[in-house]
DNA sequence: GAGATTATGTCAGCTCCTGACATTCGGCAA
DNA sequence: TTGCCGAATGTCAGGAGCTGACATAATCTC
């Protein structure tokens, strides 16, 4: 699942790894998949770590060697998506303004995800179901928000590098990253509040609409 | 402690309450104070709920009747401050633009806090120490961020009401609230990353500086 | 194939948190 | 004052998340 989202640039490196590492990757993937299946099936709170471990035929202790806590396995897919977004941002042309680059990156990221090869158990629809669950589970939402804010720091660093600025001196990169995060979270919230979950297309549209309101919202007078 | 932050408008109501409610308030305050003292003294992770309860001579079960979890008691002061901010925002004149009102509210909020009567165990310095601890404790930071985003929804509702808009139709209130939250979080982060914690004045200055960068950050070209 | 390294299992234990039930305390009226 | 009702608290048992310590088994290296 992680491999599907890695950019082709880093993929062909595909150095030959031993049996040990392959096995580790397989159990990790199995844990993530089993966890997601159980979470969506019977809810996050009503699924114990023992159940997940048992489903993969692994001891509970081993589970905690792969994931620091129960939250982490639920956010694993999101983590991959975030990494992919960072790659998208890295690939934007230098000519774009920071805001343009961020907006284009997130839209491109969702489009690529939507048109991913197979939409199986690890496809977009599963990811969107996960997102819905995260939004509905307080403890997961909290952990997710913390991850998001950490990513904003990475984004700020990238923006600073793009423009050749020192992030310790110029506040614009961090402010821009925080604003971007806010707009995105607002769009996500609107998406999860929809009566019927529209697919990735609906998500993209909501993101666009929220970005469109950024300028008007900051304008001095809203009555126009 | 909560009483110090309530706005004068609601304070004089001070309806006569029975011994029962007064007692409850006292134990709650005692729990918050003991918890904060222990947290700052030996860290959040190294303080057990049993210790806190024992410090107030109360059973562990009673603690959990006052606070849903260990995080909540740590964020209690922040919750009060957030409520006070909401009051500040409510009090802003209708002539101000949404952005102006938000910025003025948060600055005013901090100023009032700084010039609070006594800066004792529940004063600003203690609150700032708590903020530092929250920022340094992953689980607390996560819980705090979730609270913040909930407050943003409240702020969005207030902005919509100010401007007579339907938040279900017009996206500007929510986008504005999210952007505001982002800028604020960015400022908090910068504050907590400072080598030496400047007092509330330092916090206010950082907030102002971050707000000042909002326009420039969104500008198309950063090289100017 | 032997030894070093690494992953896993087992076990004991702490801490957070909850439900159920008994007990005590404050409010209120006869 | 007395006595009753409801609310707050204590006690107990237990589940679930998470960790350290140690033993065992699998993989890697030579």
Short mmCIF file of C-alpha atoms (C1' of nucleotides) in Angstrom, two decimals:
data_model
loop_
_atom_site.label_atom_id
_atom_site.label_comp_id
_atom_site.label_asym_id
_atom_site.label_seq_id
_atom_site.Cartn_x
_atom_site.Cartn_y
_atom_site.Cartn_z
CA UNK A 1 0.00 0.00 0.00
CA UNK A 2 2.80 2.38 0.76
CA UNK A 3 4.46 1.41 -2.49
CA UNK A 4 1.47 2.56 -4.50
CA UNK A 5 1.94 6.11 -3.36
CA UNK A 6 5.67 6.44 -3.60
CA UNK A 7 6.75 8.59 -6.47
CA UNK A 8 8.32 6.82 -9.44
CA UNK A 9 11.46 8.82 -8.82
CA UNK A 10 12.31 6.95 -5.63
CA UNK A 11 10.63 3.67 -6.56
CA UNK A 12 13.05 2.14 -9.10
CA UNK A 13 15.74 2.30 -6.46
CA UNK A 14 13.98 -0.87 -5.24
CA UNK A 15 17.19 -2.23 -3.85
CA UNK A 16 17.17 -5.91 -3.12
CA UNK A 17 16.25 -6.40 0.50
CA UNK A 18 16.57 -9.57 2.49
CA UNK A 19 13.83 -11.94 3.51
CA UNK A 20 13.74 -10.34 6.93
CA UNK A 21 12.71 -6.92 5.72
CA UNK A 22 10.18 -8.31 3.28
CA UNK A 23 8.59 -10.31 6.07
CA UNK A 24 8.44 -7.27 8.30
CA UNK A 25 6.76 -5.26 5.59
CA UNK A 26 4.20 -8.00 5.04
CA UNK A 27 3.20 -8.26 8.69
CA UNK A 28 2.99 -4.51 8.89
CA UNK A 29 0.73 -4.34 5.87
CA UNK A 30 -1.35 -7.19 7.23
CA UNK A 31 -1.75 -5.38 10.54
CA UNK A 32 -2.86 -2.19 8.84
CA UNK A 33 -5.33 -3.98 6.63
CA UNK A 34 -6.79 -6.09 9.43
CA UNK A 35 -7.06 -3.06 11.68
CA UNK A 36 -8.87 -0.99 9.06
CA UNK A 37 -11.24 -3.80 8.26
CA UNK A 38 -12.12 -4.29 11.91
CA UNK A 39 -12.37 -0.56 12.57
CA UNK A 40 -14.80 0.03 9.72
CA UNK A 41 -16.68 -3.11 10.62
CA UNK A 42 -17.22 -2.65 14.35
CA UNK A 43 -15.87 0.79 15.15
CA UNK A 44 -12.55 2.00 16.51
CA UNK A 45 -13.55 1.95 20.15
CA UNK A 46 -15.02 -1.52 19.98
CA UNK A 47 -11.93 -3.06 18.43
CA UNK A 48 -9.15 -4.19 20.74
CA UNK A 49 -5.51 -4.45 19.89
CA UNK A 50 -5.68 -8.12 20.79
CA UNK A 51 -8.27 -8.66 18.08
CA UNK A 52 -6.10 -7.00 15.46
CA UNK A 53 -3.06 -8.98 16.53
CA UNK A 54 -5.04 -12.21 16.57
CA UNK A 55 -6.36 -11.54 13.07
CA UNK A 56 -2.77 -11.49 11.81
CA UNK A 57 -1.72 -14.28 14.14
CA UNK A 58 0.77 -12.17 15.98
CA UNK A 59 1.22 -11.40 19.65
CA UNK A 60 -0.04 -8.14 21.08
CA UNK A 61 3.51 -7.23 21.99
CA UNK A 62 4.53 -7.46 18.36
CA UNK A 63 1.73 -5.08 17.38
CA UNK A 64 3.19 -2.45 19.69
CA UNK A 65 6.59 -2.95 18.15
CA UNK A 66 5.18 -1.84 14.80
CA UNK A 67 2.89 0.91 16.06
CA UNK A 68 3.44 3.09 19.07
CA UNK A 69 -0.26 3.02 19.87
CA UNK A 70 -3.67 2.06 18.56
CA UNK A 71 -4.15 5.44 16.90
CA UNK A 72 -1.10 5.05 14.72
CA UNK A 73 -2.35 2.04 12.82
CA UNK A 74 -5.56 3.89 12.01
CA UNK A 75 -3.65 6.90 10.68
CA UNK A 76 -1.17 4.86 8.67
CA UNK A 77 -2.94 5.40 5.33
CA UNK A 78 -3.25 9.12 5.96
CA UNK A 79 0.45 9.25 6.68
CA UNK A 80 1.20 7.77 3.28
CA UNK A 81 -1.11 10.27 1.60
CA UNK A 82 0.59 13.13 3.38
CA UNK A 83 3.97 11.96 2.20
CA UNK A 84 2.64 11.83 -1.33
CA UNK A 85 1.35 15.37 -1.02
CA UNK A 86 4.80 16.53 0.01
CA UNK A 87 6.19 14.89 -3.13
CA UNK A 88 3.58 16.69 -5.24
CA UNK A 89 4.57 20.00 -3.69
CA UNK A 90 8.23 19.31 -4.35
CA UNK A 91 7.37 18.81 -8.01
CA UNK A 92 5.60 22.11 -8.57
CA UNK A 93 7.34 24.55 -10.90
CA UNK A 94 9.25 27.37 -9.25
CA UNK A 95 7.27 29.96 -11.18
CA UNK A 96 4.12 29.42 -9.17
CA UNK A 97 3.42 31.55 -6.15
CA UNK A 98 3.40 29.69 -2.82
CA UNK A 99 -0.37 29.77 -2.62
CA UNK A 100 -0.73 28.56 -6.18
CA UNK A 101 1.74 25.76 -5.62
CA UNK A 102 -0.01 24.56 -2.47
CA UNK A 103 -3.44 24.63 -4.07
CA UNK A 104 -2.25 22.87 -7.19
CA UNK A 105 -0.43 20.25 -5.14
CA UNK A 106 -3.37 19.23 -3.02
CA UNK A 107 -5.70 19.03 -6.02
CA UNK A 108 -3.19 17.04 -8.02
CA UNK A 109 -2.65 14.76 -5.03
CA UNK A 110 -6.34 13.93 -4.81
CA UNK A 111 -6.66 13.46 -8.57
CA UNK A 112 -3.79 11.00 -8.64
CA UNK A 113 -5.28 9.12 -5.73
CA UNK A 114 -8.66 8.98 -7.40
CA UNK A 115 -7.26 7.61 -10.64
CA UNK A 116 -5.03 5.11 -8.88
CA UNK A 117 -4.70 1.75 -10.58
CA UNK A 118 -6.95 -0.42 -8.50
CA UNK A 119 -9.43 0.89 -5.99
CA UNK A 120 -9.31 -2.22 -3.86
CA UNK A 121 -9.07 -2.49 -0.10
CA UNK A 122 -6.35 0.12 -0.06
CA UNK A 123 -7.86 2.48 -2.60
CA UNK A 124 -9.41 5.91 -2.36
CA UNK A 125 -12.83 4.83 -1.17
CA UNK A 126 -11.31 2.95 1.74
CA UNK A 127 -9.19 5.98 2.55
CA UNK A 128 -12.25 8.21 2.50
CA UNK A 129 -14.12 5.84 4.80
CA UNK A 130 -11.14 6.02 7.12
CA UNK A 131 -11.25 9.81 7.01
CA UNK A 132 -14.88 9.76 7.99
CA UNK A 133 -14.11 7.49 10.91
CA UNK A 134 -11.25 9.70 12.05
CA UNK A 135 -13.49 12.75 11.98
CA UNK A 136 -16.07 10.92 14.08
CA UNK A 137 -13.64 9.53 16.67
CA UNK A 138 -12.41 12.21 19.09
CA UNK A 139 -9.16 10.54 20.04
CA UNK A 140 -8.32 9.80 16.41
CA UNK A 141 -9.19 13.31 15.32
CA UNK A 142 -6.89 14.69 17.99
CA UNK A 143 -3.99 12.51 16.92
CA UNK A 144 -4.64 13.36 13.28
CA UNK A 145 -4.64 17.09 13.93
CA UNK A 146 -1.33 16.81 15.68
CA UNK A 147 0.15 14.99 12.71
CA UNK A 148 -1.24 17.65 10.40
CA UNK A 149 0.39 20.46 12.29
CA UNK A 150 3.70 18.63 12.16
CA UNK A 151 3.34 18.35 8.41
CA UNK A 152 2.70 22.08 8.23
CA UNK A 153 6.18 22.60 9.58
CA UNK A 154 7.55 20.49 6.74
CA UNK A 155 5.50 22.48 4.26
CA UNK A 156 6.80 25.71 5.74
CA UNK A 157 10.33 24.45 5.29
CA UNK A 158 9.69 23.59 1.66
CA UNK A 159 8.17 26.98 0.95
CA UNK A 160 11.12 28.71 2.53
CA UNK A 161 13.50 26.65 0.42
CA UNK A 162 11.50 27.40 -2.73
CA UNK A 163 11.80 31.12 -2.17
CA UNK A 164 15.28 31.03 -0.72
CA UNK A 165 14.27 32.38 2.64
CA UNK A 166 15.42 31.70 6.17
CA UNK A 167 12.38 30.42 8.05
CA UNK A 168 13.88 31.63 11.30
CA UNK A 169 13.74 35.22 10.07
CA UNK A 170 10.85 35.42 7.63
CA UNK A 171 7.52 34.41 9.09
CA UNK A 172 5.70 34.12 5.77
CA UNK A 173 6.42 30.42 5.14
CA UNK A 174 5.01 29.30 8.46
CA UNK A 175 2.04 31.63 8.25
CA UNK A 176 1.31 30.46 4.73
CA UNK A 177 1.55 26.81 5.76
CA UNK A 178 -0.76 27.38 8.72
CA UNK A 179 -3.31 29.19 6.58
CA UNK A 180 -3.17 26.42 4.03
CA UNK A 181 -3.74 23.87 6.75
CA UNK A 182 -6.70 25.82 8.01
CA UNK A 183 -8.39 26.04 4.65
CA UNK A 184 -7.83 22.36 4.05
CA UNK A 185 -9.19 21.36 7.43
CA UNK A 186 -12.21 23.50 6.82
CA UNK A 187 -12.81 21.71 3.53
CA UNK A 188 -12.37 18.31 5.14
CA UNK A 189 -14.86 19.22 7.82
CA UNK A 190 -17.40 20.32 5.25
CA UNK A 191 -16.86 17.08 3.36
CA UNK A 192 -17.34 14.87 6.41
CA UNK A 193 -20.46 16.81 7.37
CA UNK A 194 -22.13 16.06 4.06
CA UNK A 195 -25.18 13.83 4.34
CA UNK A 196 -23.92 11.55 1.61
CA UNK A 197 -20.23 11.07 1.15
CA UNK A 198 -19.36 12.22 -2.29
CA UNK A 199 -16.26 10.56 -3.66
CA UNK A 200 -12.89 12.15 -4.25
CA UNK A 201 -14.46 14.42 -6.85
CA UNK A 202 -16.69 15.94 -4.22
CA UNK A 203 -13.67 16.44 -2.00
CA UNK A 204 -11.74 18.20 -4.75
CA UNK A 205 -14.65 20.48 -5.47
CA UNK A 206 -15.01 21.42 -1.82
CA UNK A 207 -11.31 22.17 -1.56
CA UNK A 208 -11.48 24.43 -4.62
CA UNK A 209 -14.50 26.26 -3.29
CA UNK A 210 -12.89 26.85 0.08
CA UNK A 211 -9.75 28.17 -1.53
CA UNK A 212 -11.87 30.49 -3.64
CA UNK A 213 -13.26 32.00 -0.46
CA UNK A 214 -9.86 32.76 1.01
CA UNK A 215 -9.52 36.15 -0.62
CA UNK A 216 -13.10 37.26 0.01
CA UNK A 217 -12.90 36.15 3.64
CA UNK A 218 -9.86 38.30 4.32
CA UNK A 219 -11.35 41.30 2.53
CA UNK A 220 -12.24 44.19 4.76
CA UNK A 221 -15.88 44.30 3.91
CA UNK A 222 -17.97 41.15 3.51
CA UNK A 223 -20.99 43.01 2.19
CA UNK A 224 -20.36 43.27 -1.48
CA UNK B 1 -9.97 30.43 38.96
CA UNK B 2 -12.79 30.20 36.51
CA UNK B 3 -14.44 33.14 38.21
CA UNK B 4 -11.46 35.38 37.47
CA UNK B 5 -12.03 35.10 33.79
CA UNK B 6 -15.76 35.39 33.61
CA UNK B 7 -16.86 38.64 32.16
CA UNK B 8 -18.30 41.20 34.60
CA UNK B 9 -21.57 40.99 32.71
CA UNK B 10 -22.31 37.51 33.97
CA UNK B 11 -20.46 37.74 37.29
CA UNK B 12 -22.74 39.91 39.44
CA UNK B 13 -25.52 37.44 38.79
CA UNK B 14 -23.74 35.48 41.56
CA UNK B 15 -26.95 33.79 42.51
CA UNK B 16 -26.95 32.18 45.91
CA UNK B 17 -26.07 28.55 45.48
CA UNK B 18 -26.31 25.88 48.08
CA UNK B 19 -23.49 24.35 50.05
CA UNK B 20 -23.55 21.36 47.72
CA UNK B 21 -22.59 23.32 44.62
CA UNK B 22 -20.00 25.39 46.45
CA UNK B 23 -18.37 22.22 47.71
CA UNK B 24 -18.31 20.76 44.23
CA UNK B 25 -16.70 23.88 42.86
CA UNK B 26 -14.07 23.78 45.58
CA UNK B 27 -13.06 20.18 44.95
CA UNK B 28 -12.95 20.85 41.23
CA UNK B 29 -10.69 23.87 41.74
CA UNK B 30 -8.55 21.89 44.16
CA UNK B 31 -8.16 19.09 41.62
CA UNK B 32 -7.13 21.51 38.88
CA UNK B 33 -4.64 23.26 41.11
CA UNK B 34 -3.12 20.07 42.47
CA UNK B 35 -2.90 18.58 39.00
CA UNK B 36 -1.15 21.63 37.56
CA UNK B 37 1.27 21.77 40.45
CA UNK B 38 2.18 18.12 40.07
CA UNK B 39 2.36 18.34 36.28
CA UNK B 40 4.75 21.28 36.33
CA UNK B 41 6.73 19.70 39.13
CA UNK B 42 7.27 16.17 37.82
CA UNK B 43 5.82 16.18 34.31
CA UNK B 44 2.51 15.09 32.87
CA UNK B 45 3.55 11.55 32.07
CA UNK B 46 5.06 10.94 35.46
CA UNK B 47 2.02 12.05 37.37
CA UNK B 48 -0.74 9.52 37.99
CA UNK B 49 -4.38 10.26 38.51
CA UNK B 50 -4.11 8.54 41.86
CA UNK B 51 -1.53 11.08 42.96
CA UNK B 52 -3.76 13.98 42.00
CA UNK B 53 -6.74 12.46 43.72
CA UNK B 54 -4.71 11.69 46.82
CA UNK B 55 -3.42 15.28 46.94
CA UNK B 56 -7.01 16.47 47.26
CA UNK B 57 -7.98 13.55 49.49
CA UNK B 58 -10.49 12.23 47.04
CA UNK B 59 -10.97 8.84 45.45
CA UNK B 60 -9.76 8.19 41.93
CA UNK B 61 -13.33 7.48 40.89
CA UNK B 62 -14.35 10.97 41.96
CA UNK B 63 -11.63 12.49 39.83
CA UNK B 64 -13.11 10.84 36.77
CA UNK B 65 -16.51 12.18 37.67
CA UNK B 66 -15.15 15.70 37.35
CA UNK B 67 -12.91 15.14 34.32
CA UNK B 68 -13.49 12.72 31.50
CA UNK B 69 -9.79 11.92 31.31
CA UNK B 70 -6.38 13.01 32.51
CA UNK B 71 -5.95 15.43 29.60
CA UNK B 72 -9.01 17.42 30.52
CA UNK B 73 -7.72 18.60 33.87
CA UNK B 74 -4.55 19.84 32.20
CA UNK B 75 -6.50 21.82 29.62
CA UNK B 76 -8.96 23.27 32.11
CA UNK B 77 -7.25 26.66 32.30
CA UNK B 78 -6.99 26.90 28.55
CA UNK B 79 -10.70 26.18 28.31
CA UNK B 80 -11.43 29.13 30.55
CA UNK B 81 -9.19 31.38 28.48
CA UNK B 82 -10.93 30.30 25.31
CA UNK B 83 -14.30 31.12 26.77
CA UNK B 84 -13.01 34.54 27.70
CA UNK B 85 -11.77 35.08 24.17
CA UNK B 86 -15.24 34.29 22.86
CA UNK B 87 -16.63 36.93 25.17
CA UNK B 88 -14.08 39.44 23.89
CA UNK B 89 -15.11 38.70 20.34
CA UNK B 90 -18.76 39.14 21.21
CA UNK B 91 -17.93 42.56 22.57
CA UNK B 92 -16.23 43.91 19.43
CA UNK B 93 -18.02 46.72 17.63
CA UNK B 94 -19.96 45.73 14.53
CA UNK B 95 -18.06 48.25 12.43
CA UNK B 96 -14.87 46.22 12.45
CA UNK B 97 -14.16 43.80 9.67
CA UNK B 98 -14.08 40.13 10.70
CA UNK B 99 -10.31 40.01 10.52
CA UNK B 100 -9.97 43.19 12.52
CA UNK B 101 -12.40 41.94 15.15
CA UNK B 102 -10.58 38.63 15.55
CA UNK B 103 -7.18 40.24 15.82
CA UNK B 104 -8.36 42.87 18.28
CA UNK B 105 -10.12 40.23 20.37
CA UNK B 106 -7.14 37.99 20.82
CA UNK B 107 -4.84 40.88 21.68
CA UNK B 108 -7.32 42.31 24.12
CA UNK B 109 -7.81 38.89 25.64
CA UNK B 110 -4.10 38.53 26.35
CA UNK B 111 -3.80 42.08 27.67
CA UNK B 112 -6.64 41.54 30.14
CA UNK B 113 -5.08 38.29 31.24
CA UNK B 114 -1.71 39.95 31.73
CA UNK B 115 -3.14 42.75 33.83
CA UNK B 116 -5.26 40.41 35.91
CA UNK B 117 -5.54 41.29 39.58
CA UNK B 118 -3.21 38.80 41.18
CA UNK B 119 -0.71 36.71 39.27
CA UNK B 120 -0.78 33.93 41.79
CA UNK B 121 -0.91 30.21 41.22
CA UNK B 122 -3.71 30.69 38.71
CA UNK B 123 -2.29 33.75 36.97
CA UNK B 124 -0.85 34.33 33.54
CA UNK B 125 2.61 32.99 34.25
CA UNK B 126 1.16 29.69 35.42
CA UNK B 127 -1.02 29.56 32.32
CA UNK B 128 2.00 30.17 30.12
CA UNK B 129 3.92 27.40 31.86
CA UNK B 130 0.97 25.14 31.19
CA UNK B 131 0.99 26.14 27.52
CA UNK B 132 4.64 25.23 27.30
CA UNK B 133 3.94 21.85 28.84
CA UNK B 134 1.04 21.21 26.47
CA UNK B 135 3.24 22.01 23.50
CA UNK B 136 5.86 19.58 24.74
CA UNK B 137 3.49 16.72 25.54
CA UNK B 138 2.23 14.97 22.39
CA UNK B 139 -0.98 13.61 23.83
CA UNK B 140 -1.84 16.95 25.41
CA UNK B 141 -1.03 18.84 22.24
CA UNK B 142 -3.34 16.54 20.29
CA UNK B 143 -6.21 17.05 22.70
CA UNK B 144 -5.60 20.78 22.71
CA UNK B 145 -5.66 21.03 18.94
CA UNK B 146 -8.96 19.21 18.84
CA UNK B 147 -10.43 21.65 21.33
CA UNK B 148 -9.10 24.55 19.26
CA UNK B 149 -10.76 23.34 16.10
CA UNK B 150 -14.03 22.99 17.95
CA UNK B 151 -13.70 26.57 19.09
CA UNK B 152 -13.13 27.62 15.52
CA UNK B 153 -16.60 26.37 14.73
CA UNK B 154 -17.96 28.61 17.46
CA UNK B 155 -15.98 31.52 16.08
CA UNK B 156 -17.32 30.83 12.61
CA UNK B 157 -20.84 30.91 13.99
CA UNK B 158 -20.21 34.25 15.66
CA UNK B 159 -18.76 35.75 12.51
CA UNK B 160 -21.72 34.57 10.49
CA UNK B 161 -24.09 36.10 13.02
CA UNK B 162 -22.14 39.39 12.99
CA UNK B 163 -22.50 39.69 9.26
CA UNK B 164 -25.95 38.20 9.05
CA UNK B 165 -24.92 35.25 6.94
CA UNK B 166 -26.02 31.65 6.81
CA UNK B 167 -22.91 29.57 7.58
CA UNK B 168 -24.42 26.67 5.66
CA UNK B 169 -24.35 28.69 2.45
CA UNK B 170 -21.50 31.17 2.79
CA UNK B 171 -18.12 29.56 3.37
CA UNK B 172 -16.36 32.75 4.40
CA UNK B 173 -17.02 32.51 8.17
CA UNK B 174 -15.56 29.04 8.46
CA UNK B 175 -12.62 29.83 6.20
CA UNK B 176 -11.91 32.99 8.17
CA UNK B 177 -12.09 31.12 11.47
CA UNK B 178 -9.76 28.41 10.21
CA UNK B 179 -7.26 30.96 8.91
CA UNK B 180 -7.38 32.79 12.20
CA UNK B 181 -6.75 29.56 14.04
CA UNK B 182 -3.80 28.83 11.80
CA UNK B 183 -2.15 32.17 12.35
CA UNK B 184 -2.66 31.90 16.07
CA UNK B 185 -1.24 28.39 16.24
CA UNK B 186 1.74 29.54 14.27
CA UNK B 187 2.34 32.33 16.75
CA UNK B 188 1.97 29.96 19.70
CA UNK B 189 4.46 27.61 18.14
CA UNK B 190 6.96 30.40 17.65
CA UNK B 191 6.45 31.47 21.24
CA UNK B 192 7.00 28.01 22.66
CA UNK B 193 10.10 27.57 20.52
CA UNK B 194 11.75 30.64 22.00
CA UNK B 195 14.84 29.88 24.05
CA UNK B 196 13.58 31.97 26.94
CA UNK B 197 9.89 32.26 27.56
CA UNK B 198 8.97 35.88 27.24
CA UNK B 199 5.88 36.77 29.23
CA UNK B 200 2.48 37.67 27.85
CA UNK B 201 3.99 40.76 26.23
CA UNK B 202 6.20 38.57 24.12
CA UNK B 203 3.20 36.49 23.16
CA UNK B 204 1.22 39.53 22.10
CA UNK B 205 4.09 40.83 20.04
CA UNK B 206 4.45 37.48 18.26
CA UNK B 207 0.75 37.36 17.52
CA UNK B 208 0.85 40.86 16.03
CA UNK B 209 3.86 40.04 13.92
CA UNK B 210 2.28 36.88 12.57
CA UNK B 211 -0.90 38.72 11.71
CA UNK B 212 1.15 41.33 9.92
CA UNK B 213 2.56 38.61 7.69
CA UNK B 214 -0.85 37.32 6.66
CA UNK B 215 -1.25 39.69 3.74
CA UNK B 216 2.32 39.40 2.47
CA UNK B 217 2.18 35.60 2.69
CA UNK B 218 -0.89 35.42 0.50
CA UNK B 219 0.53 37.86 -2.01
CA UNK B 220 1.41 36.39 -5.35
CA UNK B 221 5.05 37.31 -5.31
CA UNK B 222 7.19 37.00 -2.18
CA UNK B 223 10.17 38.74 -3.72
CA UNK B 224 9.51 42.35 -3.07
"C1'" DG C 1 27.45 -24.71 10.00
"C1'" DA C 2 28.61 -21.45 14.07
"C1'" DG C 3 28.02 -17.21 15.93
"C1'" DA C 4 26.04 -12.65 15.86
"C1'" DT C 5 21.94 -10.01 15.05
"C1'" DT C 6 17.21 -9.28 14.94
"C1'" DA C 7 12.33 -10.33 15.39
"C1'" DT C 8 8.96 -12.49 18.13
"C1'" DG C 9 6.64 -14.62 22.20
"C1'" DT C 10 5.69 -14.77 27.02
"C1'" DC C 11 4.90 -12.82 31.28
"C1'" DA C 12 4.35 -9.53 34.86
"C1'" DG C 13 2.88 -5.16 35.89
"C1'" DC C 14 1.40 -0.29 35.75
"C1'" DT C 15 -1.95 3.10 34.47
"C1'" DC C 16 -6.17 4.83 32.57
"C1'" DC C 17 -10.87 4.42 32.63
"C1'" DT C 18 -15.74 2.37 33.53
"C1'" DG C 19 -19.85 -0.02 35.50
"C1'" DA C 20 -22.21 -1.52 39.59
"C1'" DC C 21 -23.41 -1.08 44.09
"C1'" DA C 22 -23.22 0.65 48.85
"C1'" DT C 23 -22.76 4.68 51.76
"C1'" DT C 24 -22.74 9.23 53.16
"C1'" DC C 25 -24.04 14.01 52.75
"C1'" DG C 26 -26.89 18.13 51.61
"C1'" DG C 27 -31.63 19.94 50.59
"C1'" DC C 28 -36.23 20.21 51.86
"C1'" DA C 29 -40.62 19.72 54.01
"C1'" DA C 30 -43.64 17.92 57.65
"C1'" DT D 1 -36.04 18.22 64.85
"C1'" DT D 2 -37.00 14.58 62.19
"C1'" DG D 3 -37.18 12.03 58.25
"C1'" DC D 4 -37.09 11.36 53.47
"C1'" DC D 5 -35.15 12.08 48.65
"C1'" DG D 6 -31.71 12.91 45.53
"C1'" DA D 7 -26.93 13.84 44.73
"C1'" DA D 8 -22.08 13.12 45.61
"C1'" DT D 9 -18.66 9.99 47.02
"C1'" DG D 10 -16.28 5.59 48.12
"C1'" DT D 11 -15.25 0.84 47.18
"C1'" DC D 12 -14.60 -2.93 44.32
"C1'" DA D 13 -13.83 -5.56 40.22
"C1'" DG D 14 -12.33 -5.64 35.72
"C1'" DG D 15 -11.14 -4.47 30.84
"C1'" DA D 16 -7.99 -2.30 27.76
"C1'" DG D 17 -3.71 0.19 26.42
"C1'" DC D 18 1.00 0.08 26.88
"C1'" DT D 19 5.97 -1.19 28.63
"C1'" DG D 20 10.12 -3.55 30.46
"C1'" DA D 21 12.58 -7.82 30.99
"C1'" DC D 22 13.86 -12.01 29.50
"C1'" DA D 23 13.71 -16.26 26.73
"C1'" DT D 24 13.16 -18.31 22.20
"C1'" DA D 25 13.23 -18.60 17.35
"C1'" DA D 26 14.25 -16.85 12.94
"C1'" DT D 27 17.49 -14.54 9.75
"C1'" DC D 28 21.93 -12.88 8.33
"C1'" DT D 29 27.07 -13.07 7.95
"C1'" DC D 30 31.14 -15.30 7.56
#
